[in-house]
PDB file of C-alpha atoms in Angstrom:
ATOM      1  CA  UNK V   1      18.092  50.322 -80.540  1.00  0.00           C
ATOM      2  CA  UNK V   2      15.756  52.932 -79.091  1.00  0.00           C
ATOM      3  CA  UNK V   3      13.538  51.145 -76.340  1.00  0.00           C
ATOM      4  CA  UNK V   4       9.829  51.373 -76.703  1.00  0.00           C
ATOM      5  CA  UNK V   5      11.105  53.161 -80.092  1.00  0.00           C
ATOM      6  CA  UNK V   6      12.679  51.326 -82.235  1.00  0.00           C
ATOM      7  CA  UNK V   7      13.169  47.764 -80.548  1.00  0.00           C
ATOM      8  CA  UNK V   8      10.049  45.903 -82.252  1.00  0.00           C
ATOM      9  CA  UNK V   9      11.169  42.827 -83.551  1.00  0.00           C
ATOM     10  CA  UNK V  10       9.023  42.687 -86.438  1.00  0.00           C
ATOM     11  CA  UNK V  11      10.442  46.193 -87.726  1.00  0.00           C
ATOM     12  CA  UNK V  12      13.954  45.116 -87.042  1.00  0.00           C
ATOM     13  CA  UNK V  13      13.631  41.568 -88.766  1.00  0.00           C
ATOM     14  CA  UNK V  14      12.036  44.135 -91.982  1.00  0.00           C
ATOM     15  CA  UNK V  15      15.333  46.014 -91.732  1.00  0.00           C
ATOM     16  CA  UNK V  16      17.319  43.288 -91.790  1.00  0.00           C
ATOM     17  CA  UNK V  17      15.404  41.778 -94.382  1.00  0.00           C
ATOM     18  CA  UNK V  18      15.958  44.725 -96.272  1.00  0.00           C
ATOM     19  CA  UNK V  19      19.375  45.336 -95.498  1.00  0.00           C
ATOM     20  CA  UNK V  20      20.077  42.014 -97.115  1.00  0.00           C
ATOM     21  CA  UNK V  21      18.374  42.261-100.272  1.00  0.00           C
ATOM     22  CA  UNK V  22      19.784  45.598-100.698  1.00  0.00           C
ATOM     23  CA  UNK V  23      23.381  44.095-100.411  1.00  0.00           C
ATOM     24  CA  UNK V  24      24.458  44.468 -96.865  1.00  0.00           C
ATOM     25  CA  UNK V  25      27.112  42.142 -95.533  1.00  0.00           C
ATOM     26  CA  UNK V  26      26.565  42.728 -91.700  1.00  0.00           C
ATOM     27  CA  UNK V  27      24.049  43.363 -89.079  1.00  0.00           C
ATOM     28  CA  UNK V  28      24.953  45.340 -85.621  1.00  0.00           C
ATOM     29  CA  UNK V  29      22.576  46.275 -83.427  1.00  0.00           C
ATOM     30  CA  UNK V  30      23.651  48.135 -80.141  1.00  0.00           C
ATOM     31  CA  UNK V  31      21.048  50.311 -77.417  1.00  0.00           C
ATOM     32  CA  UNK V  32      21.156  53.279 -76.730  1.00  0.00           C
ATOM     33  CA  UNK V  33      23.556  53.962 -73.907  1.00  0.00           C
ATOM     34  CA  UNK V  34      23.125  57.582 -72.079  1.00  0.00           C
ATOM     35  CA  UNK V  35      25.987  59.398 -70.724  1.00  0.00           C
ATOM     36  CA  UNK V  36      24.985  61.982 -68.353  1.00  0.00           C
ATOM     37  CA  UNK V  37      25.467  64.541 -71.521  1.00  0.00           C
ATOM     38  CA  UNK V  38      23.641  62.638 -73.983  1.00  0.00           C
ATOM     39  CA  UNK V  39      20.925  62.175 -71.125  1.00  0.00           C
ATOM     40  CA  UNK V  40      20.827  66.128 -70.528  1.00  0.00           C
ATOM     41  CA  UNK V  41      19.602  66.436 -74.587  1.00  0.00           C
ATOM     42  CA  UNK V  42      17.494  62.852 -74.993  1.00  0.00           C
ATOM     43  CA  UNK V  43      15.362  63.347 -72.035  1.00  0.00           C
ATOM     44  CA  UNK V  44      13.535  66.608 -73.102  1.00  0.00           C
ATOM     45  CA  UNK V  45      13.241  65.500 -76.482  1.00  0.00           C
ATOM     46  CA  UNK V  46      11.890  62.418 -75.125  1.00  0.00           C
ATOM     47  CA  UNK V  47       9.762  64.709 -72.374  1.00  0.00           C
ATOM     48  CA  UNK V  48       8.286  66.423 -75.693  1.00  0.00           C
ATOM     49  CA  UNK V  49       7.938  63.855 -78.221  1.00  0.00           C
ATOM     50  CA  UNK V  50       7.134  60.569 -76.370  1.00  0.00           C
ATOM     51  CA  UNK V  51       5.921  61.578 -72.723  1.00  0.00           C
ATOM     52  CA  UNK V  52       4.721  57.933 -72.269  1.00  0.00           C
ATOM     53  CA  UNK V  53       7.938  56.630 -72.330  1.00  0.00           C
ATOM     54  CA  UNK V  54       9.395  58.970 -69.726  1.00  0.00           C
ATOM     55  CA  UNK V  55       8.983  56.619 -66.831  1.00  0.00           C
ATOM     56  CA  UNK V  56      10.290  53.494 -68.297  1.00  0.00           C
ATOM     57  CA  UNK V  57      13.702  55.453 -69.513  1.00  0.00           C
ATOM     58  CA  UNK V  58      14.026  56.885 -66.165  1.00  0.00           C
ATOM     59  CA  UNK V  59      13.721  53.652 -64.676  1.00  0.00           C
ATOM     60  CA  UNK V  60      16.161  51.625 -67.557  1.00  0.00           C
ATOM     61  CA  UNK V  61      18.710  54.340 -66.634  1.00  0.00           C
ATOM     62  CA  UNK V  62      18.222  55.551 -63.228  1.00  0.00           C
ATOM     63  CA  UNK V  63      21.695  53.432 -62.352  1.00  0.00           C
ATOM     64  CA  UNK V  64      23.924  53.084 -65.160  1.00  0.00           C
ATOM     65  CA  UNK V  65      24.119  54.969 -68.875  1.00  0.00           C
ATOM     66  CA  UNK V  66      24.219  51.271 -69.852  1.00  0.00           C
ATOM     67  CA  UNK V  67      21.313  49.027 -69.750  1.00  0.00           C
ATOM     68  CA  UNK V  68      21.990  45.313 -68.247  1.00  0.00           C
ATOM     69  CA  UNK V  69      19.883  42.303 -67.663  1.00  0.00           C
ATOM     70  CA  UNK V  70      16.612  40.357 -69.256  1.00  0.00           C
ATOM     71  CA  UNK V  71      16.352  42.998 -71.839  1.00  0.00           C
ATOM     72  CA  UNK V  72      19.611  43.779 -73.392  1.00  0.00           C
ATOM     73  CA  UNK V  73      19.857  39.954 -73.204  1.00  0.00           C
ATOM     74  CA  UNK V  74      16.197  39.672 -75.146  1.00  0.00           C
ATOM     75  CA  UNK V  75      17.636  42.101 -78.023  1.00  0.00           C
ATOM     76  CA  UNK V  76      21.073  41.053 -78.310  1.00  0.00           C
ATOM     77  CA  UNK V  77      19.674  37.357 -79.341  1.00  0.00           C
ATOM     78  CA  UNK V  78      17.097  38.593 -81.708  1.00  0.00           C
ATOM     79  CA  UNK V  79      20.048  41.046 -83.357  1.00  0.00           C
ATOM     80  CA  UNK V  80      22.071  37.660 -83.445  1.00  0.00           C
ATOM     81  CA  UNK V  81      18.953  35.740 -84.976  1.00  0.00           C
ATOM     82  CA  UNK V  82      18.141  38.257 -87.452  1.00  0.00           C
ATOM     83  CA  UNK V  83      22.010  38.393 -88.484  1.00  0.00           C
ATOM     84  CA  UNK V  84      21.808  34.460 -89.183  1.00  0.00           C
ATOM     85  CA  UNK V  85      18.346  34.294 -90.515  1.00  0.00           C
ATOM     86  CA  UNK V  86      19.272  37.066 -93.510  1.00  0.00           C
ATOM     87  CA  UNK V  87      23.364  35.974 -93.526  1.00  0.00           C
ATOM     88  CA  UNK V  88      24.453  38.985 -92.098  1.00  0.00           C
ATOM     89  CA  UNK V  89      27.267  37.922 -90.410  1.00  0.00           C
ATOM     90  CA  UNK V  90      30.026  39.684 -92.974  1.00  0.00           C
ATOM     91  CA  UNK V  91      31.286  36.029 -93.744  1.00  0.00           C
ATOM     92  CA  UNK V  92      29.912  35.758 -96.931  1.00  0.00           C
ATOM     93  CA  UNK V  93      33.099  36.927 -98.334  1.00  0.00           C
ATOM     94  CA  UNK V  94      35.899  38.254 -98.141  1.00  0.00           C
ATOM     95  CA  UNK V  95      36.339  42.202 -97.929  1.00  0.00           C
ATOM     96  CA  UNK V  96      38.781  43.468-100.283  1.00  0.00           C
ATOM     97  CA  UNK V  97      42.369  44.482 -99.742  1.00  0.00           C
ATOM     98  CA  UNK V  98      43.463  47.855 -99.856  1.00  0.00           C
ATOM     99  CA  UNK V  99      46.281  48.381-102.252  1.00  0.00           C
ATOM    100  CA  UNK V 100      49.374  49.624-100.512  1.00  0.00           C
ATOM    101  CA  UNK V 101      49.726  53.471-100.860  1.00  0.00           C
ATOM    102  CA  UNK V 102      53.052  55.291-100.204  1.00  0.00           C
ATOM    103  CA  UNK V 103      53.491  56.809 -96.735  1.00  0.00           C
ATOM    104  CA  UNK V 104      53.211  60.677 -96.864  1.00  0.00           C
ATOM    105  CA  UNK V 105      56.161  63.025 -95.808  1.00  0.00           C
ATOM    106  CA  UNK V 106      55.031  65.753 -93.710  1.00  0.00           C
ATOM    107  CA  UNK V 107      56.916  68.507 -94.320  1.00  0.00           C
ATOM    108  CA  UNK V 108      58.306  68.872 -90.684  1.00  0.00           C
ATOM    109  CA  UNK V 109      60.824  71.581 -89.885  1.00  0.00           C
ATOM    110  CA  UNK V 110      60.690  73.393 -93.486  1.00  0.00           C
ATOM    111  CA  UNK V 111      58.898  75.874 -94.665  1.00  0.00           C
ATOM    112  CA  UNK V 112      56.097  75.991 -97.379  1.00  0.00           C
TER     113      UNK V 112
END
């Protein structure tokens, strides 16, 4: 989750919404985190494509890649609202087992 991007509620409950009817089992919603690389490429694109935001990303970040506090804590309930609201919780059943397959031999110390 983008902020100021892609964090409106109303466009997140649609994608859940859709997620659901299109047969999704589970909702996870994480923001964006920026690493010092990551920063180095976001923060001109950012710059060029959505200068009004500049500030406020410089401010969410200025201490930590990760963002903390009133926020994350605003979005990580509506993710875990959305996820009960459209039964997205991956509980609705069970995933399937995968069928044992042999263990392959690598061909260590012979030649091909």
């Amino acid at each position: 989750i983008l902020p100021g991007l892609t964090d409106d509620p109303l466009a997140l409950e649609q994608l859940a919404q859709r997620a659901a009817a299109a047969g999704a089992k589970f909702l996870y919603g994480n923001l964006l985190f920026l690493k010092p690389s990551a920063m180095s490429q976001f923060m001109p694109f950012l710059e060029r494509e959505f200068p009004h935001l500049v500030r406020r990303y410089r401010q969410l970040y200025a201490r930590s890649a990760y963002l903390h506090g009133e926020y994350k804590e605003r979005m990580a309930k509506l993710v875990a609202e959305l996820r009960a609201r459209y039964g997205l919780d991956g509980a609705r059943e069970e995933p399937p087992m995968a069928g044992r397959q042999p263990q392959l031999a690598l061909p260590f110390g012979r030649r091909l």
